[in-house]
Short mmCIF file of C-alpha atoms and ligand atoms in Angstrom, two decimals:
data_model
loop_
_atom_site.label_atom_id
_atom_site.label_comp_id
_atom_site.label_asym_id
_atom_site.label_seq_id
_atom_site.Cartn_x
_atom_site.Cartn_y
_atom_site.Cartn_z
CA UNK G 213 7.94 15.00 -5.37
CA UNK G 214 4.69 16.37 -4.38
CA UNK G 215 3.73 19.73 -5.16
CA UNK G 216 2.38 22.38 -2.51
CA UNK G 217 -0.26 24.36 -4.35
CA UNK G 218 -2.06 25.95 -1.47
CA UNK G 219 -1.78 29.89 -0.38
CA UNK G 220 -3.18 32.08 2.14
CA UNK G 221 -5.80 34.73 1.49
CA UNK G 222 -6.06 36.55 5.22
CA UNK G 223 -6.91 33.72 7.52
CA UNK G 224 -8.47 31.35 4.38
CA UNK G 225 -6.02 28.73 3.74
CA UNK G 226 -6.78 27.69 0.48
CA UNK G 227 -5.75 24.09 -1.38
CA UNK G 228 -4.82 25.95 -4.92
CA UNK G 229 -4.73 29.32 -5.92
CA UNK G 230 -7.31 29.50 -8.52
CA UNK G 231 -11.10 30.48 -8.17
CA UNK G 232 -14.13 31.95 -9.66
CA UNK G 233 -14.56 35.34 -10.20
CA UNK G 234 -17.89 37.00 -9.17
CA UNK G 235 -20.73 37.22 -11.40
CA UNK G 236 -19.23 34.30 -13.82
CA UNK G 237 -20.22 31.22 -11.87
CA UNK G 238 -23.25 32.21 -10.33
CA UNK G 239 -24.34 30.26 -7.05
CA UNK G 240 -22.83 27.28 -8.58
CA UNK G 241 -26.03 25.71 -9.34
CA UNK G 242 -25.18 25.69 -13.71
CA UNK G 243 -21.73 24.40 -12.52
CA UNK G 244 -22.11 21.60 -10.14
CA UNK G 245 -22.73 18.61 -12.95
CA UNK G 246 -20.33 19.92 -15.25
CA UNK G 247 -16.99 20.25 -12.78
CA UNK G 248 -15.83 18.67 -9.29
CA UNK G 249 -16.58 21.67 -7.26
CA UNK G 250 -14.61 20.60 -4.54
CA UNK G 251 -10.81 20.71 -6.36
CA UNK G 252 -11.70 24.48 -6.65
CA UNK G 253 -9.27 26.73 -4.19
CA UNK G 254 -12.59 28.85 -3.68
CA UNK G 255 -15.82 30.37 -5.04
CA UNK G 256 -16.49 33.80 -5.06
CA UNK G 257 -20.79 34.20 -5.63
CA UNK G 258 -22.50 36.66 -8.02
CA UNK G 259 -22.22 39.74 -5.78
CA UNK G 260 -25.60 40.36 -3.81
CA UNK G 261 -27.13 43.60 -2.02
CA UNK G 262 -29.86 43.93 0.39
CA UNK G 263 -32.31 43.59 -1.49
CA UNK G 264 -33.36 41.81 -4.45
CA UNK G 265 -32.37 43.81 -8.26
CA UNK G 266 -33.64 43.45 -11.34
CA UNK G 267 -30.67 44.55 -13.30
CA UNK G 268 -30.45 45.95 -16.07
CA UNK G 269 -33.00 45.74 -19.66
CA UNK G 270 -31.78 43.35 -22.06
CA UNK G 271 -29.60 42.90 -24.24
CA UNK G 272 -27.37 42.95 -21.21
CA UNK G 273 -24.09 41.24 -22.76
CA UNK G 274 -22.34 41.20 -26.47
CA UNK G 275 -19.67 39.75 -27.82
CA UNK G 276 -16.72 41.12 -28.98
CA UNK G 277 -13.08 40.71 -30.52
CA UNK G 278 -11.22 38.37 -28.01
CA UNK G 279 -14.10 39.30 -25.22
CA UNK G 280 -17.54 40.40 -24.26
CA UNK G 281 -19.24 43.19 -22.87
CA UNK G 282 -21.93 43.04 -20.06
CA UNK G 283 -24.41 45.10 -18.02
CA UNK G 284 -25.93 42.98 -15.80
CA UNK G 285 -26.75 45.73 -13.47
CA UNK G 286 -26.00 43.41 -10.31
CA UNK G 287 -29.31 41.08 -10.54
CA UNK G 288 -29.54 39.32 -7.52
CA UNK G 289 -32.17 38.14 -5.54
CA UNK G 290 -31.10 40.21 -2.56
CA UNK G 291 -29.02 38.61 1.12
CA UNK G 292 -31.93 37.18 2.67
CA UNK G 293 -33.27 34.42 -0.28
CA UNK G 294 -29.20 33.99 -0.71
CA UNK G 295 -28.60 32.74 2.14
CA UNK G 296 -32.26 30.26 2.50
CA UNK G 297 -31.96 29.43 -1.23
CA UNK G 298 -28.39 29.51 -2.22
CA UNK G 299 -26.22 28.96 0.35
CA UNK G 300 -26.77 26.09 1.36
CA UNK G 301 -25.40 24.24 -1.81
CA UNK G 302 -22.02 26.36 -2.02
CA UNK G 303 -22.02 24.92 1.85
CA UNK G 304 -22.27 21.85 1.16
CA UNK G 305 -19.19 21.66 -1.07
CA UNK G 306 -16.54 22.09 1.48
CA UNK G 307 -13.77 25.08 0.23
CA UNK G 308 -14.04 28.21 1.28
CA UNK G 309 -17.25 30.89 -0.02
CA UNK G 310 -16.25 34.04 -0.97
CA UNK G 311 -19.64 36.52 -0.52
CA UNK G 312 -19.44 39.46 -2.61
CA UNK G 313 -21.08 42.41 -1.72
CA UNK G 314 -21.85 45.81 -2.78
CA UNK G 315 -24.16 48.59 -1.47
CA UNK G 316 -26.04 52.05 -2.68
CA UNK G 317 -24.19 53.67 0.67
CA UNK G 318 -22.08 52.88 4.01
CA UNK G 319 -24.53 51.84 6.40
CA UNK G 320 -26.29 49.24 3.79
CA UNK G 321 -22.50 47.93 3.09
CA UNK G 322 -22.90 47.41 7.41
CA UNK G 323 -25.98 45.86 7.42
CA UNK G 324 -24.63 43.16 4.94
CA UNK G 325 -21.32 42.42 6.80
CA UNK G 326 -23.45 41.51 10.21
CA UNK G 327 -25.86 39.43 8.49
CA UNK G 328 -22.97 37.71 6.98
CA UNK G 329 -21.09 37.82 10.05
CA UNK G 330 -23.97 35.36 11.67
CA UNK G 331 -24.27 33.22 8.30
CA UNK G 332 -22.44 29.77 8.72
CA UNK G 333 -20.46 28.60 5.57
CA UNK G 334 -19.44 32.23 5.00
CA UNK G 335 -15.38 32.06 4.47
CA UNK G 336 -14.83 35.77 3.41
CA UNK G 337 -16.31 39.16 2.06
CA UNK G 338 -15.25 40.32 -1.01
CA UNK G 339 -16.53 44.12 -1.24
CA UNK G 340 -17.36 45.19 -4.77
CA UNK G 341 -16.81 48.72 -5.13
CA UNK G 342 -17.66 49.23 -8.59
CA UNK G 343 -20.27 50.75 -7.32
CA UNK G 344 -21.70 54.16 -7.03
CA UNK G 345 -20.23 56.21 -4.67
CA UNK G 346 -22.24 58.45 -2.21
CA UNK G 347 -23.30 61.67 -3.95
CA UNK G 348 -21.71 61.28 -6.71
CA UNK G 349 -21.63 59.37 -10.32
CA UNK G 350 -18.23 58.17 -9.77
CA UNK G 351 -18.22 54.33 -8.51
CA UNK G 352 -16.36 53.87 -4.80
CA UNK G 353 -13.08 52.59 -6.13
CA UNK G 354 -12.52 55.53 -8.40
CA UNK G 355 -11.66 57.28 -5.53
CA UNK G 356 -8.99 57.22 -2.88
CA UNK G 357 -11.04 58.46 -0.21
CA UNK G 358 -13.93 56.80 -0.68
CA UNK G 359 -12.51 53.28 -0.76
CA UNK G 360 -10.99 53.84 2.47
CA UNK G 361 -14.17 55.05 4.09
CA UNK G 362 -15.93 51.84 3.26
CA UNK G 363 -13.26 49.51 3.71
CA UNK G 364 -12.82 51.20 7.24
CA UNK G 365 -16.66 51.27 8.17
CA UNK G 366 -16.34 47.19 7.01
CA UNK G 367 -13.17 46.23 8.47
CA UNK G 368 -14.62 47.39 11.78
CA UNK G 369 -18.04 45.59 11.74
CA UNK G 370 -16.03 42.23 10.55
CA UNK G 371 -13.46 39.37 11.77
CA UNK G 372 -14.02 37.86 8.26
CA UNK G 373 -11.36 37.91 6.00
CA UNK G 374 -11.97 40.88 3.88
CA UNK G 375 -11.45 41.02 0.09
CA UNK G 376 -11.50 44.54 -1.88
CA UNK G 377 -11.95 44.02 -5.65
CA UNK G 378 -11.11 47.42 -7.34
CA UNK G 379 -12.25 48.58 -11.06
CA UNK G 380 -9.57 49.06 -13.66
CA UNK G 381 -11.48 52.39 -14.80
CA UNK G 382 -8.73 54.83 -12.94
CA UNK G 383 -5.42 56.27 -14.15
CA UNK G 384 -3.28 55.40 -10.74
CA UNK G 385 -4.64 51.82 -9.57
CA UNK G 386 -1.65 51.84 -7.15
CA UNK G 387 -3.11 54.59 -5.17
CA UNK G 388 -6.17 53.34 -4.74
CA UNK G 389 -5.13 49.86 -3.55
CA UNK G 390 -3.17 51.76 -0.94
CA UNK G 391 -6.23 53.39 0.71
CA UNK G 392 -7.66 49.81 0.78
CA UNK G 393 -4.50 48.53 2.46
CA UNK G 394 -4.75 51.37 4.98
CA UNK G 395 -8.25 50.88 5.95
CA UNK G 396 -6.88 46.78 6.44
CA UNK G 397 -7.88 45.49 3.87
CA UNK G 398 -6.79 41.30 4.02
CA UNK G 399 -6.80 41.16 0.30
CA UNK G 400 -7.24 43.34 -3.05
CA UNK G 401 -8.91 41.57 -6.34
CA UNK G 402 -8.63 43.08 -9.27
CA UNK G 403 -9.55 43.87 -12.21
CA UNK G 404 -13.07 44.04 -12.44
CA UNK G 405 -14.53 44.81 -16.17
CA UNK G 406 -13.33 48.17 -18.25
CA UNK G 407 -16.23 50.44 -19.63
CA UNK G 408 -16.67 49.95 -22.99
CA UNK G 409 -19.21 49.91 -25.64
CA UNK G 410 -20.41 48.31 -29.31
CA UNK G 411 -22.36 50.08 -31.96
CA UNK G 412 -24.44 47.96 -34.33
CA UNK G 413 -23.62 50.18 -37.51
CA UNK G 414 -27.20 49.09 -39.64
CA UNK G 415 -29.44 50.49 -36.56
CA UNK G 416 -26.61 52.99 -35.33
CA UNK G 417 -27.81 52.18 -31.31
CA UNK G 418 -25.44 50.62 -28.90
CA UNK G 419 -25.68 46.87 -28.98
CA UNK G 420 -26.47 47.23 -24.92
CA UNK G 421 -29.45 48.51 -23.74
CA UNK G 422 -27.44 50.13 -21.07
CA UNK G 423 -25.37 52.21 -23.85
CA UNK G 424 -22.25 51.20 -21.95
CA UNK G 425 -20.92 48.14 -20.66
CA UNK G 426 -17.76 46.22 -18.96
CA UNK G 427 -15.06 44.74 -20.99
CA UNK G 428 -13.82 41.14 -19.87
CA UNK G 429 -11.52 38.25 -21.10
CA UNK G 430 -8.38 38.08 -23.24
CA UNK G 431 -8.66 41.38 -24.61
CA UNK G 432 -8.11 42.68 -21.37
CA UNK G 433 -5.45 40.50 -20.21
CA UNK G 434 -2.22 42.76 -20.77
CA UNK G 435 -3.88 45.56 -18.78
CA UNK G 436 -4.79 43.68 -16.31
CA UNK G 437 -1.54 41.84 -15.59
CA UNK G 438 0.33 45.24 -15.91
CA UNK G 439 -1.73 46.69 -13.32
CA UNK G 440 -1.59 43.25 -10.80
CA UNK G 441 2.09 43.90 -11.16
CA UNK G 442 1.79 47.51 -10.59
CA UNK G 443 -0.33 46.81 -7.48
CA UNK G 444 1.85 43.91 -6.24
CA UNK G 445 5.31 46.12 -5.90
CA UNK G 446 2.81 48.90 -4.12
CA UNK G 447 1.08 46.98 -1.47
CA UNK G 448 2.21 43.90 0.84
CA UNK G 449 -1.62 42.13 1.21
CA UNK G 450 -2.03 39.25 -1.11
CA UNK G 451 -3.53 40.15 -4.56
CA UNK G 452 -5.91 38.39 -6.35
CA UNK G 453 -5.30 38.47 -10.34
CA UNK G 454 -8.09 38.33 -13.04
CA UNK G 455 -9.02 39.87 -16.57
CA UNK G 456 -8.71 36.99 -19.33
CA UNK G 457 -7.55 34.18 -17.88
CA UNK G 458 -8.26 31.55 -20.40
CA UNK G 459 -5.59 29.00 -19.92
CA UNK G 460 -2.62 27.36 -17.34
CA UNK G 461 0.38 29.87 -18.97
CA UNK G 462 -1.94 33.33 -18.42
CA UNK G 463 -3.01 31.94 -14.98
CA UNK G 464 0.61 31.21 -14.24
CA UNK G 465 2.02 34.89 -15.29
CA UNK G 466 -0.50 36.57 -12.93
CA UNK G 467 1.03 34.35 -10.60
CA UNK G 468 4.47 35.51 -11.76
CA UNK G 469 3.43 38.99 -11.63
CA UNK G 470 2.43 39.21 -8.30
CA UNK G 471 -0.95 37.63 -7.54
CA UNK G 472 -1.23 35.12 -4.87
CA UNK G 473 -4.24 33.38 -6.59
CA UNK G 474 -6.26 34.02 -9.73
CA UNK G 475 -9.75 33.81 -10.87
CA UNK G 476 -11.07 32.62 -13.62
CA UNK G 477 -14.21 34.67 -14.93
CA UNK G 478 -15.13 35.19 -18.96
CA UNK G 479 -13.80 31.64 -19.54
CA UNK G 480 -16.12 30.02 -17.57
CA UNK G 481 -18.39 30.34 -20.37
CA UNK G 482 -15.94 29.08 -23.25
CA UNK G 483 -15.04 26.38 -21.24
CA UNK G 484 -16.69 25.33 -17.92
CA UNK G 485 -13.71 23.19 -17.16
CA UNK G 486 -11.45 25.73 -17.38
CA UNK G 487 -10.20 26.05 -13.36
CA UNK G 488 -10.16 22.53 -13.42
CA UNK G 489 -7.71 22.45 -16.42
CA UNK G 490 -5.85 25.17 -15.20
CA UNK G 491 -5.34 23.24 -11.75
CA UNK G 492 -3.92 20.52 -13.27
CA UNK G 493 -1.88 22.65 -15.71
CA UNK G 494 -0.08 24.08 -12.68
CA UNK G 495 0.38 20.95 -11.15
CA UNK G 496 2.16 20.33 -14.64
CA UNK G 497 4.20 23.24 -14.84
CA UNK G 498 5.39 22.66 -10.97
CA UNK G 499 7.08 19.23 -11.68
CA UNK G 500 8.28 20.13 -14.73
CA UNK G 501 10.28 22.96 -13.75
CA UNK G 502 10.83 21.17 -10.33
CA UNK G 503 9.13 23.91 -8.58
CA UNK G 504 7.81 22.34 -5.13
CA UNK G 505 5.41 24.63 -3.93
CA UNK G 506 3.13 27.60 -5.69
CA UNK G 507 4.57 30.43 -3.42
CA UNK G 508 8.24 30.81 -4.49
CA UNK G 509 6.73 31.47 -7.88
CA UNK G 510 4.25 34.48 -6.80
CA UNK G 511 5.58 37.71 -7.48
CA UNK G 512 9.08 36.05 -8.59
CA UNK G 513 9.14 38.67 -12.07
CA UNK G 514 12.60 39.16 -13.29
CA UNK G 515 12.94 42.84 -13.58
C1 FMN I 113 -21.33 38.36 -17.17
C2 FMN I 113 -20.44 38.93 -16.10
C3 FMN I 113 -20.98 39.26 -14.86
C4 FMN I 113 -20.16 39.80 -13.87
N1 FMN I 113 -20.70 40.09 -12.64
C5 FMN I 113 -19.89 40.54 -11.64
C6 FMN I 113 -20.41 40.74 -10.34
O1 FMN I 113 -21.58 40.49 -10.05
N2 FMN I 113 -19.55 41.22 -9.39
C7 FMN I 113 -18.22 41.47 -9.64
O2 FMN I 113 -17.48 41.89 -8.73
N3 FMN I 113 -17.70 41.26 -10.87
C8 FMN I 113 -18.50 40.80 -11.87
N4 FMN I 113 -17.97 40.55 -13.10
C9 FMN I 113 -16.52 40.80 -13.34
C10 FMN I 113 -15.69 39.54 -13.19
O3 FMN I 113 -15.79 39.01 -11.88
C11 FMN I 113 -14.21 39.80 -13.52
O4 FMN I 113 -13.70 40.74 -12.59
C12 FMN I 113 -14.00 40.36 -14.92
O5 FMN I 113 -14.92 39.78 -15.83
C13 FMN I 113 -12.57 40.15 -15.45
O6 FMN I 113 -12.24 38.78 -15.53
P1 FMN I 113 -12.41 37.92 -16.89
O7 FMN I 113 -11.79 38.69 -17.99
O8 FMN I 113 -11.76 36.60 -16.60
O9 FMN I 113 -13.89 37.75 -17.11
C14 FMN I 113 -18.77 40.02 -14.12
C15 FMN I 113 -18.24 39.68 -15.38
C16 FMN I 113 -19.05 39.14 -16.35
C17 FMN I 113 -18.44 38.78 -17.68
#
């Protein structure tokens, strides 16, 4: 028996739910002679704004207990040498590109959906909206209202399937993915990191230049599967799980708890094999427990 591993994301049909998350892969380029880029379900880039950032002053990541932190500060070398210098590899490959974006305000946010919207071997936006929010030091997806406004102004200068990838750093995650549903959103991704922080005891100064930092990999994963879940009885668009995915059986409870695909991020770097292995692991999993395709397993939680 043959197993069906493939799910729908809005209109991307994809061949197995599991992917890259943003910011962990970069534009493939580190990737490409260590993995078969092509049995990926998808790639989501390093998020990009209009123009070029620096990020943030080093030391930008650290580890820690069963993680790391990082402040990157969203370096990117802005849409337009994207698309000339690094599109055109993840193009080549042949599953569908996920483009994250994120923007200082609304009308930047705009500008990058129609440039996008003209780019060929674009599959699929996926807003990041841990970022500032208009006018105030709260990032977009802290707030209800505000992650409506921009998923509305987007949804209406796009046809592309839309992803909205939410931070964890709230008290009522439901509510917000709601206001992304209403504004039509196709998809919601979550988590993104939590804020954190390490203090090097001898010096007494944070261990990131930034002072603060997001939390990632398997000392996030209960939190983030909890809220997935929470998310996934809340909203009817398909979720995208993440937040320590390090091997086939955490992949396969996001799956379990309501996400339609996962991405790996964090263990990228432990293991750039990892989505591979975790491909095949499904595949395992499937025939053993006779299971013939992916979906009757999504959101299929006993309680
Ligand atoms: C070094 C690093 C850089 C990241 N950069 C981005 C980014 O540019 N955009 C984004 O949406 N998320 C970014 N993330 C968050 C990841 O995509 C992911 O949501 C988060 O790390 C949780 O998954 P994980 O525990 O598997 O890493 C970054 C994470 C790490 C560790």
């Amino acid at each position: 028996m043959k197993q069906n591993l493939s799910v729908k994301i809005g209109k991307l049909r994809l061949k197995n739910p599991v992917m890259v998350a943003s910011g962990t892969f970069g534009y493939v380029e580190e990737f490409a002679s260590l993995i078969d880029l092509k049995k990926l379900g998808a790639i989501v880039t390093k998020t990009i704004t209009l123009k070029p950032k620096k990020g943030n002053p080093p030391p930008r990541t650290v580890e820690t207990a069963a993680g790391m932190l990082n402040a990157i500060g969203l370096e990117n070398p802005g849409i337009n040498v994207f698309i000339k210098e690094k599109l055109p590899l993840l193009r080549k490959i042949g599953i569908p590109i996920i483009v994250s974006i994120s923007a200082d305000n609304d009308l930047e946010f705009i500008e990058l959906t129609r440039i996008l919207n003209k780019t060929s071997g674009v599959s699929a936006i996926e807003l990041n909206l841990s970022c500032p929010n208009l006018g105030t030091s709260r990032m977009v997806s802290q707030l209800d209202k505000a992650t409506y406004r921009v998923v509305k102004a987007v949804r209406a200068a796009t046809k592309l399937t839309l992803i909205t990838k939410l931070t964890p750093n709230v008290t009522d995650i439901g509510l917000i993915a709601r206001a992304a549903t209403a504004a039509d959103t196709d998809a919601i991704s979550l988590v993104n990191t939590f804020l954190a922080m390490s203090v090097d005891k001898d010096t007494r100064c944070p261990r990131l230049a930034n002072i603060t930092g997001g939390l990632s990999g398997p000392a996030i994963k209960p939190i983030a599967l909890r809220m997935v879940w929470e998310v996934a009885r809340t909203v009817y668009v398909p979720i995208i799980g993440m937040g320590g995915i390090m091997n086939t059986e955490d992949a396969l409870e996001f799956i379990i708890a309501g996400a339609t695909a996962v991405s790996v991020g964090t263990g990228n770097f432990v293991n750039p094999k990892l989505t591979i292995e975790i491909i095949d692991g499904i595949k395992k999993h499937l025939k053993q427990k006779n299971v013939k395709d992916i979906k009757t397993l999504i959101g299929s939680i006993k309680c």
